[in-house]
Tab-separated table of C-alpha atoms and ligand atoms in Angstrom:
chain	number	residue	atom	x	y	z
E	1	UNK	CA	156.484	96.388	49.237
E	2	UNK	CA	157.288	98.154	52.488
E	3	UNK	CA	160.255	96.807	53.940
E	4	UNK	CA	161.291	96.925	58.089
E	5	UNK	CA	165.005	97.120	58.565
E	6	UNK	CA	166.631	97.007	62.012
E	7	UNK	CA	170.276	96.741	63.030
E	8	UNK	CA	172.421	96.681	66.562
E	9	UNK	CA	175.612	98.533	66.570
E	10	UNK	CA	177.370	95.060	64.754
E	11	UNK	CA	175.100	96.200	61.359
E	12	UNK	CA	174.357	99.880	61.607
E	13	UNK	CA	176.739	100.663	58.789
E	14	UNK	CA	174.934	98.047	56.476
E	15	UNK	CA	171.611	98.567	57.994
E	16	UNK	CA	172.014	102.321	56.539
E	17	UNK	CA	173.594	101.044	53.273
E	18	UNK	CA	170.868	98.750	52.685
E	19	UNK	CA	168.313	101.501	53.528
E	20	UNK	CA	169.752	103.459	50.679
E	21	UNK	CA	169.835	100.703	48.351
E	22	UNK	CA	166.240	99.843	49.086
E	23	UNK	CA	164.867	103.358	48.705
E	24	UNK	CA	167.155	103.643	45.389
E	25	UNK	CA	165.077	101.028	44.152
E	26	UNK	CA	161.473	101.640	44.421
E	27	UNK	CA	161.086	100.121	47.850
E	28	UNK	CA	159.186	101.591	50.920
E	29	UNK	CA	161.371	101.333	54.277
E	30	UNK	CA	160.424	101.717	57.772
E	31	UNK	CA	163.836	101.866	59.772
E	32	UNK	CA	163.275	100.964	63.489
E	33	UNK	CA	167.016	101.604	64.636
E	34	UNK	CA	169.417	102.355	65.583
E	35	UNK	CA	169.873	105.943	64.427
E	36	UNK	CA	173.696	106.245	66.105
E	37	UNK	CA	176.623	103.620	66.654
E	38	UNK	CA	175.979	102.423	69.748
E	39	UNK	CA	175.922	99.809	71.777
E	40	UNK	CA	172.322	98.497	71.953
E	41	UNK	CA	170.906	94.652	72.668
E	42	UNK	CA	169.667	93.280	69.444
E	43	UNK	CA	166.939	91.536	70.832
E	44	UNK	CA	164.756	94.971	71.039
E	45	UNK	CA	165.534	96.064	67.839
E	46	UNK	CA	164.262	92.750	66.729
E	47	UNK	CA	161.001	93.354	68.814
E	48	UNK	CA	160.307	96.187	66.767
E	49	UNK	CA	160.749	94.263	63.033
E	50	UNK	CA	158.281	91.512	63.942
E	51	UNK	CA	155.887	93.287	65.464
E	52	UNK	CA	155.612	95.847	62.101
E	53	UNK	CA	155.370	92.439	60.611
E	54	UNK	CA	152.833	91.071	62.758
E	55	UNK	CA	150.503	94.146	62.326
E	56	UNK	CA	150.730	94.070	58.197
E	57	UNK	CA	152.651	97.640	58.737
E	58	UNK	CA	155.758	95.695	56.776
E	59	UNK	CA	155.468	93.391	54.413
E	60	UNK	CA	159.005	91.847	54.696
E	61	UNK	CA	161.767	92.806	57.580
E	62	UNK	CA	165.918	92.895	57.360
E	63	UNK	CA	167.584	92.057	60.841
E	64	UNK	CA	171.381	93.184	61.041
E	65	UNK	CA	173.625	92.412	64.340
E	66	UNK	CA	177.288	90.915	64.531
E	67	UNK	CA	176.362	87.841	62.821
E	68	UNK	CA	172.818	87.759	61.735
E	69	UNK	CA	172.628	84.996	64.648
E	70	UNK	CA	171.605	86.521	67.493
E	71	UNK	CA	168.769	88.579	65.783
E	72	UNK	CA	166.919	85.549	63.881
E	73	UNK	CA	167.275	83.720	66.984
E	74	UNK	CA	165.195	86.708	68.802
E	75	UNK	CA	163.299	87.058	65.509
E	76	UNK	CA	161.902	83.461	65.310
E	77	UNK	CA	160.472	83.888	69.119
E	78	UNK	CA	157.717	85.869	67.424
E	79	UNK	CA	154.788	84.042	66.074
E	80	UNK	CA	154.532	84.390	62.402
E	81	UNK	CA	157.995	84.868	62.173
E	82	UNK	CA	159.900	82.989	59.714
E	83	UNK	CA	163.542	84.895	60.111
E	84	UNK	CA	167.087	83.309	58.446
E	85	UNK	CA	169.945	84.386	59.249
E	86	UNK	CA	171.823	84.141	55.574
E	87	UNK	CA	175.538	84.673	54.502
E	88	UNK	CA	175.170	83.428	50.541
E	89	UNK	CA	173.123	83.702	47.616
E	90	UNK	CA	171.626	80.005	47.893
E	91	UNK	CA	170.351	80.113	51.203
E	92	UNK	CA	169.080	84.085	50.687
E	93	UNK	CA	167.118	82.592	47.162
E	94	UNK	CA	166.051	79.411	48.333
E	95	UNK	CA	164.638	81.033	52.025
E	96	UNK	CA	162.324	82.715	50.190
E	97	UNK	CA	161.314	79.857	47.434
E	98	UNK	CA	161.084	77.068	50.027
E	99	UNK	CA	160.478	78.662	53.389
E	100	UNK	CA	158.734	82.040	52.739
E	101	UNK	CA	160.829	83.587	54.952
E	102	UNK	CA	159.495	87.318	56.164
E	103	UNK	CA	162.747	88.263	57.669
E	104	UNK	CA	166.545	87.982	56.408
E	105	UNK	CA	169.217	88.176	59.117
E	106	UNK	CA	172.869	89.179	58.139
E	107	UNK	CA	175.904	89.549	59.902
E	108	UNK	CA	177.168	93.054	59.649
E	109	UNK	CA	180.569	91.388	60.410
E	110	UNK	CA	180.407	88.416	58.482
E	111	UNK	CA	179.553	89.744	55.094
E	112	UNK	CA	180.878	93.094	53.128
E	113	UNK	CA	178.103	95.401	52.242
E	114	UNK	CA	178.418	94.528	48.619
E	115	UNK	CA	177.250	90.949	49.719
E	116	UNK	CA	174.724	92.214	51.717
E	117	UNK	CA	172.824	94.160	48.853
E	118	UNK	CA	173.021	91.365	46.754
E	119	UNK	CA	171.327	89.171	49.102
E	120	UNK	CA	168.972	91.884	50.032
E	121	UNK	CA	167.963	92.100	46.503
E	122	UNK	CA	167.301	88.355	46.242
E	123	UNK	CA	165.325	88.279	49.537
E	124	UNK	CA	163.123	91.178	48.181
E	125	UNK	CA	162.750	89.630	44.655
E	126	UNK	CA	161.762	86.100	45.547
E	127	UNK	CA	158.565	85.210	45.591
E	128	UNK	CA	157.480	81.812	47.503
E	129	UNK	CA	157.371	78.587	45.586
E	130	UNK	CA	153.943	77.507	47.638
E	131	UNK	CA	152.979	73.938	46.453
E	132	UNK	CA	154.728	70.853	48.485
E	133	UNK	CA	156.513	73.835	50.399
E	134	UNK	CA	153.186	75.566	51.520
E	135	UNK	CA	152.324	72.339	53.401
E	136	UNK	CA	155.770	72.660	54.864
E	137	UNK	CA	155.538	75.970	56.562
E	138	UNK	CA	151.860	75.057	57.320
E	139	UNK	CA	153.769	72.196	59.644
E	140	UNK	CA	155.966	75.073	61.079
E	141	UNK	CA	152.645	77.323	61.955
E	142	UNK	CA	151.129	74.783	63.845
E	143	UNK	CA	153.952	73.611	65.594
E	144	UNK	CA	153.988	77.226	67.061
E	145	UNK	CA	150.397	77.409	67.685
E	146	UNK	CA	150.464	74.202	69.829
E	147	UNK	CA	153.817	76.390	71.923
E	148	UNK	CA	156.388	74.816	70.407
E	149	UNK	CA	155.430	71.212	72.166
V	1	RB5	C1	177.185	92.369	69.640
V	1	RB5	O1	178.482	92.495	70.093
V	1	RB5	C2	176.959	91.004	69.003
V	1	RB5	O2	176.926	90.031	69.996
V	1	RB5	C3	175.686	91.008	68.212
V	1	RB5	O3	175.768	91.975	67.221
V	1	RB5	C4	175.339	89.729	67.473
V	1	RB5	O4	176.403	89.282	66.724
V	1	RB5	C5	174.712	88.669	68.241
V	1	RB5	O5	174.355	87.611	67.722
């Protein structure tokens, strides 16, 4: 699994901390930014993520700003984008199972790193439930393909 992670200057310590952690572990990561701590807007580091999402170069993305907020807000703009911004283990599990989420968003200043690896490794572990939940997302698709009316 090739994973895209992307961070503003509210996540670039766990950004790189996850990057280690995924790379530790067997996973393929494409890291769009930022490279130094500084101040950037998060919504074109998000840009980058889903669109190596949208063109099958990533397989799953991790957004990191302030508060995960801003980026899955940005992230979600993008068709095919299914982005949650997650602070716990429940939401992190069950985004997967139940949504098939392609991107987690955390907030760099929200959650300790140690959090943020744990949920990392639940987001990358998870596979989608499908079934009743398939039909779900299916609902969400659509709703974007008619522009959101
Ligand atoms: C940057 O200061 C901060 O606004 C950003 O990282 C994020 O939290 C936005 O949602």
């Amino acid at each position: 699994m090739k994973i895209a992670l992307g961070c503003d200057h509210g996540g670039f310590s766990h950004k790189n901390a996850i990057s280690e952690y995924l790379q530790k572990n067997g996973y393929d990561v494409i890291d769009f930014g930022i490279y130094e701590e500084k101040a950037v807007d998060y919504p074109d580091i998000a840009q980058k993520v889903c669109r190596s999402i949208q063109s099958g170069e990533c397989d799953r993305g991790i957004l990191i700003c302030g508060t995960g907020i801003g980026m899955s807000l940005a992230a979600n703009k993008f068709k095919g984008i299914r982005a949650a911004a997650c602070s716990e283990h429940f939401s992190a599990k069950y985004t997967r199972l139940h949504n098939d989420a392609n991107i987690l968003c955390l907030g760099g200043r929200v959650i300790g790193i140690g959090t943020a690896l744990e949920l990392t490794d639940l987001f990358v572990k998870t596979d989608f439930e499908g079934g009743r939940h398939q039909n779900r997302v299916n609902k969400i698709t659509e709703i974007e393909n008619n522009g959101g009316i």
